[in-house]
Amino acid sequence: MSKAVALVVVVLFLVVFSDECYGELRVGFYKGKCGMTDVEGVVRRVVKTWFFTKDKTIAAALLRMQFHDCFVKGCDASILLDGKNSEKEAIPNKSVRGYELIDAIKGALEAECKGLVSCADIISLATRDAVLLSGGKWYNVETGRRDGNVSLASNVNLPGPSISVSASIKAFASKKLTPTDMVYLLGGHTVGIAHCSLFKDRLYNFNNTGGPDPTMSKWLLFVLRMKCPRVSSFDNIVPLDVGTPSFVDNSFFQQIKRGNGVLQIDQQIALDKLTKNIVDGIVKGPDFYTKFGEAMVKLGKVDVLTDGQGEVRKSCRVVNKKPFIFGIFN
């Protein structure tokens, strides 16, 4: 076989046996690609069943999962990969949950459309559907992402709960997200929870003063000290929205305006001149749901893989095994 013919054979092999080449992200990317199957409908059905039969707090888990995935290597589902030194093993990700739901969705989709839907797209779609079930409003999710094949705990560098507003703005800007995007995305804390260890310093020894954070309301200080005693053998959890902790709404922003922000960064965005007006606008304005959806769409675009980059994993927990071509130039 001549080298020219062999090269043609290689190209044809890669076209036939490689994963489908994805274009840029767009709404309805999977429409018509799996016969009569409604891909997004399959995701929605599995999430709905999970929500009503297993876990009505799954929206909080998925919002956190999507953020933790997108903020590391981009929205490539690298957080889903198993491994001794994978992103899952990084300390900030130890409490991330929702993996079993993603597995269930992937299994349902593989049964209908083998090798078609990326795990990265599943995260974005499932998060939107869980938000909707938790009182939020519909937003269109763009799809067409590919899955990454690198997941290292050493890559995980996420903004912490005590980060300053200016430093947080800088971190979000590095992902091409604006201060307004940042504030709305922090609004995902409307259904979030936090362990006492993440904010206990605010209750007893804020900035080594020997006293509480003066920006915290006396009411919240009392409530949190009851839940998080100075000395305790348990790291209890508390809701980040003390108003309507089970619903996706703008209650979180109403509460931080009253000094009821549990995490330091949450409280500070209501006070800092860089973000105060944004928070005020959310509290007074009628378009929280629309703007929250828009921020989630922008988050979902961070450093995505498209156009044949990466792969579409057969299992969200492991990378695919690539076929080996033996003797093709012989």
Tab-separated table of C-alpha atoms in Angstrom:
chain	number	residue	atom	x	y	z
A	1	MET	CA	0.000	0.000	0.000
A	2	SER	CA	1.405	3.405	-0.962
A	3	LYS	CA	1.791	6.068	1.701
A	4	ALA	CA	-0.762	8.295	-0.063
A	5	VAL	CA	-3.397	5.550	-0.029
A	6	ALA	CA	-2.533	4.673	3.548
A	7	LEU	CA	-3.044	8.297	4.581
A	8	VAL	CA	-6.502	8.303	3.004
A	9	VAL	CA	-7.334	5.103	4.888
A	10	VAL	CA	-6.241	6.694	8.177
A	11	VAL	CA	-8.389	9.764	7.565
A	12	LEU	CA	-11.425	7.644	6.688
A	13	PHE	CA	-10.865	5.509	9.783
A	14	LEU	CA	-10.770	8.528	12.039
A	15	VAL	CA	-13.934	9.972	10.465
A	16	VAL	CA	-15.820	6.718	10.873
A	17	PHE	CA	-14.588	5.686	14.307
A	18	SER	CA	-13.984	8.985	16.081
A	19	ASP	CA	-16.599	10.684	18.200
A	20	GLU	CA	-19.006	12.941	16.330
A	21	CYS	CA	-17.459	16.331	15.561
A	22	TYR	CA	-19.176	19.032	17.582
A	23	GLY	CA	-19.711	22.609	16.455
A	24	GLU	CA	-19.977	25.691	18.626
A	25	LEU	CA	-22.394	25.682	21.531
A	26	ARG	CA	-25.988	26.282	20.576
A	27	VAL	CA	-29.479	25.706	21.916
A	28	GLY	CA	-30.955	22.441	20.649
A	29	PHE	CA	-27.644	20.944	19.555
A	30	TYR	CA	-28.931	17.370	19.959
A	31	LYS	CA	-32.255	17.893	18.233
A	32	GLY	CA	-32.773	15.193	15.588
A	33	LYS	CA	-29.440	13.466	16.345
A	34	CYS	CA	-30.958	10.479	18.128
A	35	GLY	CA	-33.936	9.581	15.972
A	36	MET	CA	-37.180	10.437	17.732
A	37	THR	CA	-35.527	10.631	21.153
A	38	ASP	CA	-35.685	14.013	22.872
A	39	VAL	CA	-32.261	14.125	24.525
A	40	GLU	CA	-33.094	17.029	26.817
A	41	GLY	CA	-36.382	15.331	27.660
A	42	VAL	CA	-34.507	12.235	28.842
A	43	VAL	CA	-32.341	14.372	31.127
A	44	ARG	CA	-35.396	16.195	32.454
A	45	ARG	CA	-37.231	12.933	33.159
A	46	VAL	CA	-34.358	11.415	35.149
A	47	VAL	CA	-33.793	14.631	37.147
A	48	LYS	CA	-37.504	14.893	37.941
A	49	THR	CA	-37.670	11.308	39.159
A	50	TRP	CA	-34.552	11.814	41.264
A	51	PHE	CA	-35.921	15.053	42.734
A	52	PHE	CA	-39.259	13.605	43.809
A	53	THR	CA	-38.103	10.159	44.923
A	54	LYS	CA	-34.593	10.674	46.306
A	55	ASP	CA	-33.366	14.211	46.905
A	56	LYS	CA	-35.198	17.531	46.758
A	57	THR	CA	-31.965	19.367	47.552
A	58	ILE	CA	-30.240	18.210	44.375
A	59	ALA	CA	-30.319	21.695	42.800
A	60	ALA	CA	-27.821	22.952	45.370
A	61	ALA	CA	-25.537	19.990	44.659
A	62	LEU	CA	-25.639	20.460	40.890
A	63	LEU	CA	-25.154	24.231	41.020
A	64	ARG	CA	-22.042	23.635	43.088
A	65	MET	CA	-20.850	20.824	40.829
A	66	GLN	CA	-21.190	22.967	37.711
A	67	PHE	CA	-19.351	25.885	39.286
A	68	HIS	CA	-16.537	23.675	40.627
A	69	ASP	CA	-16.180	21.998	37.230
A	70	CYS	CA	-16.209	25.129	35.079
A	71	PHE	CA	-13.856	27.119	37.307
A	72	VAL	CA	-10.976	24.655	37.072
A	73	LYS	CA	-10.286	23.579	33.487
A	74	GLY	CA	-13.493	24.873	31.997
A	75	CYS	CA	-16.842	23.142	31.634
A	76	ASP	CA	-15.440	19.787	30.528
A	77	ALA	CA	-16.813	17.413	33.201
A	78	SER	CA	-13.285	16.801	34.515
A	79	ILE	CA	-14.742	16.908	38.037
A	80	LEU	CA	-16.576	13.645	37.281
A	81	LEU	CA	-13.462	11.580	36.586
A	82	ASP	CA	-12.434	9.070	39.243
A	83	GLY	CA	-8.817	8.695	40.317
A	84	LYS	CA	-6.485	8.920	43.278
A	85	ASN	CA	-5.307	12.413	42.306
A	86	SER	CA	-8.385	13.592	40.386
A	87	GLU	CA	-10.262	16.834	40.973
A	88	LYS	CA	-12.712	14.938	43.170
A	89	GLU	CA	-9.935	14.412	45.692
A	90	ALA	CA	-9.119	18.113	46.125
A	91	ILE	CA	-10.240	19.438	49.506
A	92	PRO	CA	-12.795	21.963	48.121
A	93	ASN	CA	-14.433	19.115	46.163
A	94	LYS	CA	-14.662	16.570	48.961
A	95	SER	CA	-18.221	17.668	49.731
A	96	VAL	CA	-19.375	17.946	46.100
A	97	ARG	CA	-22.198	15.494	45.476
A	98	GLY	CA	-24.644	14.512	42.762
A	99	TYR	CA	-22.376	12.103	40.909
A	100	GLU	CA	-24.870	9.253	41.109
A	101	LEU	CA	-27.545	11.349	39.403
A	102	ILE	CA	-25.152	12.196	36.568
A	103	ASP	CA	-24.403	8.464	36.236
A	104	ALA	CA	-28.130	7.705	36.048
A	105	ILE	CA	-28.673	10.319	33.338
A	106	LYS	CA	-25.673	9.095	31.359
A	107	GLY	CA	-26.928	5.522	31.577
A	108	ALA	CA	-30.365	6.508	30.302
A	109	LEU	CA	-28.865	8.466	27.407
A	110	GLU	CA	-26.391	5.752	26.451
A	111	ALA	CA	-29.297	3.307	26.230
A	112	GLU	CA	-31.044	5.653	23.791
A	113	CYS	CA	-28.185	7.362	21.919
A	114	LYS	CA	-24.880	5.598	22.440
A	115	GLY	CA	-21.820	7.843	22.441
A	116	LEU	CA	-23.763	10.999	21.632
A	117	VAL	CA	-24.231	13.208	24.698
A	118	SER	CA	-21.243	14.563	26.596
A	119	CYS	CA	-21.046	14.450	30.372
A	120	ALA	CA	-20.281	18.185	30.330
A	121	ASP	CA	-23.615	18.862	28.624
A	122	ILE	CA	-25.380	16.573	31.085
A	123	ILE	CA	-24.140	18.684	34.014
A	124	SER	CA	-25.451	21.904	32.459
A	125	LEU	CA	-28.818	20.431	31.446
A	126	ALA	CA	-29.396	18.628	34.740
A	127	THR	CA	-28.543	21.759	36.734
A	128	ARG	CA	-31.079	23.812	34.786
A	129	ASP	CA	-33.774	21.175	35.288
A	130	ALA	CA	-33.077	20.926	39.022
A	131	VAL	CA	-33.208	24.724	39.351
A	132	LEU	CA	-36.606	24.682	37.633
A	133	LEU	CA	-37.922	22.012	40.025
A	134	SER	CA	-36.705	24.099	42.968
A	135	GLY	CA	-38.751	27.163	42.119
A	136	GLY	CA	-36.477	28.750	39.570
A	137	LYS	CA	-37.427	29.659	36.019
A	138	TRP	CA	-36.521	28.049	32.716
A	139	TYR	CA	-33.431	29.197	30.852
A	140	ASN	CA	-32.196	27.785	27.563
A	141	VAL	CA	-29.005	25.747	27.906
A	142	GLU	CA	-26.576	25.790	25.018
A	143	THR	CA	-25.078	22.380	24.275
A	144	GLY	CA	-22.317	20.885	22.154
A	145	ARG	CA	-19.567	20.576	24.773
A	146	ARG	CA	-16.998	17.813	24.703
A	147	ASP	CA	-15.516	16.053	27.720
A	148	GLY	CA	-11.971	16.613	28.912
A	149	ASN	CA	-9.570	13.792	29.714
A	150	VAL	CA	-7.401	15.486	32.346
A	151	SER	CA	-8.451	15.725	35.997
A	152	LEU	CA	-5.874	16.683	38.619
A	153	ALA	CA	-6.447	17.758	42.199
A	154	SER	CA	-3.487	20.109	41.820
A	155	ASN	CA	-5.451	22.123	39.235
A	156	VAL	CA	-8.211	22.963	41.709
A	157	ASN	CA	-7.921	26.578	42.858
A	158	LEU	CA	-11.384	27.875	43.723
A	159	PRO	CA	-12.396	31.174	45.373
A	160	GLY	CA	-12.810	30.561	49.103
A	161	PRO	CA	-15.608	31.787	51.400
A	162	SER	CA	-13.408	34.480	52.954
A	163	ILE	CA	-12.118	35.936	49.682
A	164	SER	CA	-12.413	39.704	49.317
A	165	VAL	CA	-14.857	41.164	46.822
A	166	SER	CA	-12.067	42.650	44.723
A	167	ALA	CA	-10.161	39.348	44.630
A	168	SER	CA	-13.352	37.495	43.760
A	169	ILE	CA	-14.061	39.907	40.899
A	170	LYS	CA	-10.540	39.269	39.611
A	171	ALA	CA	-11.040	35.485	39.812
A	172	PHE	CA	-14.305	35.678	37.887
A	173	ALA	CA	-12.797	38.058	35.343
A	174	SER	CA	-10.159	35.428	34.585
A	175	LYS	CA	-13.070	33.293	33.345
A	176	LYS	CA	-14.500	36.207	31.315
A	177	LEU	CA	-17.304	36.739	33.852
A	178	THR	CA	-18.295	40.241	34.966
A	179	PRO	CA	-18.953	41.475	38.523
A	180	THR	CA	-22.677	41.266	37.722
A	181	ASP	CA	-22.260	37.652	36.610
A	182	MET	CA	-20.377	36.951	39.829
A	183	VAL	CA	-23.098	38.376	42.044
A	184	TYR	CA	-25.847	36.443	40.290
A	185	LEU	CA	-23.836	33.222	40.388
A	186	LEU	CA	-23.277	33.680	44.110
A	187	GLY	CA	-27.060	33.899	44.204
A	188	GLY	CA	-26.983	30.146	43.660
A	189	HIS	CA	-26.386	30.093	47.411
A	190	THR	CA	-30.139	30.623	47.678
A	191	VAL	CA	-30.351	26.814	47.963
A	192	GLY	CA	-26.841	26.207	49.284
A	193	ILE	CA	-25.537	24.999	52.617
A	194	ALA	CA	-22.253	25.439	54.453
A	195	HIS	CA	-20.428	23.638	57.240
A	196	CYS	CA	-19.763	25.607	60.404
A	197	SER	CA	-16.015	25.318	59.858
A	198	LEU	CA	-16.294	27.605	56.823
A	199	PHE	CA	-17.531	30.587	58.818
A	200	LYS	CA	-17.002	29.853	62.524
A	201	ASP	CA	-14.293	32.523	62.717
A	202	ARG	CA	-17.002	35.100	61.972
A	203	LEU	CA	-18.864	34.009	65.096
A	204	TYR	CA	-16.106	34.007	67.696
A	205	ASN	CA	-12.797	35.444	66.485
A	206	PHE	CA	-13.240	37.472	63.329
A	207	ASN	CA	-9.868	38.642	61.980
A	208	ASN	CA	-8.318	37.676	65.346
A	209	THR	CA	-10.337	40.351	67.184
A	210	GLY	CA	-11.702	37.940	69.767
A	211	GLY	CA	-15.245	38.909	68.768
A	212	PRO	CA	-17.773	38.347	65.983
A	213	ASP	CA	-17.895	39.940	62.548
A	214	PRO	CA	-19.625	43.302	63.132
A	215	THR	CA	-21.359	43.122	59.745
A	216	MET	CA	-23.401	40.108	60.858
A	217	SER	CA	-26.844	40.829	62.314
A	218	LYS	CA	-27.314	40.076	66.003
A	219	TRP	CA	-30.157	37.725	65.131
A	220	LEU	CA	-28.037	35.658	62.761
A	221	LEU	CA	-25.138	35.639	65.207
A	222	PHE	CA	-27.412	34.160	67.863
A	223	VAL	CA	-28.847	31.534	65.488
A	224	LEU	CA	-25.470	30.461	64.150
A	225	ARG	CA	-23.839	30.253	67.564
A	226	MET	CA	-26.622	27.886	68.621
A	227	LYS	CA	-25.948	25.729	65.579
A	228	CYS	CA	-22.163	26.085	65.655
A	229	PRO	CA	-20.864	26.158	69.245
A	230	ARG	CA	-17.290	27.283	69.798
A	231	VAL	CA	-16.269	23.760	70.806
A	232	SER	CA	-18.026	20.903	69.059
A	233	SER	CA	-17.231	17.392	67.858
A	234	PHE	CA	-19.570	17.876	64.870
A	235	ASP	CA	-19.189	20.152	61.874
A	236	ASN	CA	-22.860	21.021	61.470
A	237	ILE	CA	-24.413	22.469	58.333
A	238	VAL	CA	-26.620	25.542	57.944
A	239	PRO	CA	-28.524	27.008	54.974
A	240	LEU	CA	-26.920	29.957	53.216
A	241	ASP	CA	-30.325	31.538	52.645
A	242	VAL	CA	-32.030	31.914	56.017
A	243	GLY	CA	-35.247	33.057	54.322
A	244	THR	CA	-36.354	30.417	51.811
A	245	PRO	CA	-33.520	27.856	51.818
A	246	SER	CA	-35.301	25.321	49.600
A	247	PHE	CA	-36.273	27.653	46.755
A	248	VAL	CA	-34.354	29.334	43.967
A	249	ASP	CA	-35.393	32.983	44.338
A	250	ASN	CA	-33.917	36.350	45.314
A	251	SER	CA	-34.457	35.804	49.047
A	252	PHE	CA	-30.700	35.280	49.439
A	253	PHE	CA	-30.091	38.871	48.312
A	254	GLN	CA	-32.816	40.210	50.592
A	255	GLN	CA	-31.167	38.466	53.519
A	256	ILE	CA	-27.633	39.690	52.886
A	257	LYS	CA	-29.024	43.239	52.708
A	258	ARG	CA	-30.209	42.691	56.301
A	259	GLY	CA	-26.829	41.456	57.521
A	260	ASN	CA	-27.867	37.816	57.293
A	261	GLY	CA	-25.092	36.546	55.050
A	262	VAL	CA	-23.584	33.353	56.430
A	263	LEU	CA	-20.366	33.370	54.402
A	264	GLN	CA	-18.090	36.392	54.498
A	265	ILE	CA	-18.062	36.848	50.709
A	266	ASP	CA	-21.871	36.657	50.618
A	267	GLN	CA	-22.186	39.422	53.201
A	268	GLN	CA	-19.518	41.578	51.626
A	269	ILE	CA	-21.094	41.737	48.154
A	270	ALA	CA	-24.015	43.565	49.806
A	271	LEU	CA	-21.652	46.084	51.444
A	272	ASP	CA	-18.704	46.599	49.120
A	273	LYS	CA	-18.948	49.600	46.792
A	274	LEU	CA	-17.902	47.375	43.881
A	275	THR	CA	-21.042	45.213	44.115
A	276	LYS	CA	-23.490	46.928	46.481
A	277	ASN	CA	-25.484	48.568	43.681
A	278	ILE	CA	-25.789	45.248	41.861
A	279	VAL	CA	-27.265	43.611	44.954
A	280	ASP	CA	-29.596	46.567	45.503
A	281	GLY	CA	-30.816	46.243	41.925
A	282	ILE	CA	-31.554	42.543	42.366
A	283	VAL	CA	-33.526	43.145	45.552
A	284	LYS	CA	-35.625	45.898	43.962
A	285	GLY	CA	-35.812	44.573	40.418
A	286	PRO	CA	-38.234	42.075	38.840
A	287	ASP	CA	-35.808	40.150	36.647
A	288	PHE	CA	-33.769	37.955	39.029
A	289	TYR	CA	-34.743	34.738	37.266
A	290	THR	CA	-33.851	36.020	33.806
A	291	LYS	CA	-30.505	37.426	34.897
A	292	PHE	CA	-29.663	34.351	36.948
A	293	GLY	CA	-30.312	32.183	33.903
A	294	GLU	CA	-28.139	34.424	31.743
A	295	ALA	CA	-25.290	34.161	34.260
A	296	MET	CA	-25.595	30.369	34.303
A	297	VAL	CA	-25.412	30.298	30.494
A	298	LYS	CA	-22.237	32.410	30.599
A	299	LEU	CA	-20.747	30.127	33.250
A	300	GLY	CA	-21.504	27.176	30.996
A	301	LYS	CA	-19.375	28.701	28.216
A	302	VAL	CA	-16.164	28.930	30.239
A	303	ASP	CA	-13.273	27.311	28.336
A	304	VAL	CA	-15.451	24.662	26.711
A	305	LEU	CA	-14.121	21.982	24.385
A	306	THR	CA	-15.810	21.863	20.970
A	307	ASP	CA	-15.080	21.016	17.330
A	308	GLY	CA	-13.659	17.562	17.946
A	309	GLN	CA	-11.572	18.529	20.982
A	310	GLY	CA	-11.707	16.126	23.894
A	311	GLU	CA	-14.181	13.271	23.612
A	312	VAL	CA	-17.675	12.104	24.484
A	313	ARG	CA	-17.139	9.711	27.375
A	314	LYS	CA	-18.973	6.412	27.446
A	315	SER	CA	-18.832	6.613	31.247
A	316	CYS	CA	-18.612	9.958	32.995
A	317	ARG	CA	-16.162	8.504	35.519
A	318	VAL	CA	-13.421	7.320	33.130
A	319	VAL	CA	-11.873	8.442	29.872
A	320	ASN	CA	-12.505	6.375	26.763
A	321	LYS	CA	-10.055	3.778	25.547
A	322	LYS	CA	-8.790	4.772	22.134
A	323	PRO	CA	-8.630	2.167	19.302
A	324	PHE	CA	-5.145	1.075	18.262
A	325	ILE	CA	-4.384	0.783	14.540
A	326	PHE	CA	-1.789	-1.920	13.911
A	327	GLY	CA	0.181	-2.265	10.698
A	328	ILE	CA	-1.845	0.222	8.648
A	329	PHE	CA	1.250	1.361	6.767
A	330	ASN	CA	2.416	-2.189	6.052
